[in-house]
Amino acid sequence: ILVEEAGGRFTDLAGAFTIYSGTALGTNGRLHDLALAVIRGHSP
């Protein structure tokens, strides 16, 4: 919640808002989709 309150995004690597999947990615809001694509091995 703190990340989102500061304008960022926090999801698991599937893009779901959860802390229970075992994976996590916290970024500023602008780079989140790009970071997910890079981590998943896809071209942005």
mmCIF file of C-alpha atoms in Angstrom:
data_model
loop_
_atom_site.group_PDB
_atom_site.id
_atom_site.type_symbol
_atom_site.label_atom_id
_atom_site.label_comp_id
_atom_site.label_asym_id
_atom_site.label_seq_id
_atom_site.Cartn_x
_atom_site.Cartn_y
_atom_site.Cartn_z
ATOM 1 C CA ILE A 1 0.000 0.000 0.000
ATOM 2 C CA LEU A 2 2.878 2.380 0.739
ATOM 3 C CA VAL A 3 4.276 1.969 -2.772
ATOM 4 C CA GLU A 4 0.904 2.757 -4.323
ATOM 5 C CA GLU A 5 0.326 5.723 -2.023
ATOM 6 C CA ALA A 6 3.633 7.118 -3.312
ATOM 7 C CA GLY A 7 2.513 6.724 -6.955
ATOM 8 C CA GLY A 8 4.106 3.349 -7.628
ATOM 9 C CA ARG A 9 2.790 -0.112 -8.341
ATOM 10 C CA PHE A 10 3.298 -3.377 -6.470
ATOM 11 C CA THR A 11 2.199 -6.687 -7.984
ATOM 12 C CA ASP A 12 3.351 -10.253 -8.343
ATOM 13 C CA LEU A 13 5.099 -11.236 -11.573
ATOM 14 C CA ALA A 14 1.757 -12.136 -13.139
ATOM 15 C CA GLY A 15 0.617 -8.547 -12.611
ATOM 16 C CA ALA A 16 -1.830 -9.362 -9.816
ATOM 17 C CA PHE A 17 -2.068 -7.233 -6.666
ATOM 18 C CA THR A 18 -1.172 -9.878 -4.091
ATOM 19 C CA ILE A 19 1.509 -10.631 -1.545
ATOM 20 C CA TYR A 20 0.789 -14.357 -1.456
ATOM 21 C CA SER A 21 2.149 -15.601 -4.802
ATOM 22 C CA GLY A 22 5.796 -15.820 -3.762
ATOM 23 C CA THR A 23 6.955 -13.230 -6.298
ATOM 24 C CA ALA A 24 6.853 -9.457 -6.148
ATOM 25 C CA LEU A 25 7.691 -6.392 -8.192
ATOM 26 C CA GLY A 26 7.552 -2.850 -6.882
ATOM 27 C CA THR A 27 8.240 0.028 -9.265
ATOM 28 C CA ASN A 28 7.275 3.569 -9.967
ATOM 29 C CA GLY A 29 3.985 3.602 -11.857
ATOM 30 C CA ARG A 30 5.488 4.460 -15.237
ATOM 31 C CA LEU A 31 7.934 1.573 -15.515
ATOM 32 C CA HIS A 32 5.868 -1.258 -14.110
ATOM 33 C CA ASP A 33 4.533 -2.747 -17.355
ATOM 34 C CA LEU A 34 7.969 -2.512 -18.977
ATOM 35 C CA ALA A 35 9.632 -4.137 -15.962
ATOM 36 C CA LEU A 36 7.093 -6.980 -15.998
ATOM 37 C CA ALA A 37 7.740 -7.567 -19.709
ATOM 38 C CA VAL A 38 11.512 -7.611 -19.222
ATOM 39 C CA ILE A 39 11.308 -9.990 -16.263
ATOM 40 C CA ARG A 40 8.987 -12.298 -18.197
ATOM 41 C CA GLY A 41 11.441 -12.293 -21.116
ATOM 42 C CA HIS A 42 9.169 -10.506 -23.580
ATOM 43 C CA SER A 43 10.058 -7.567 -25.760
ATOM 44 C CA PRO A 44 8.411 -4.383 -24.504
#
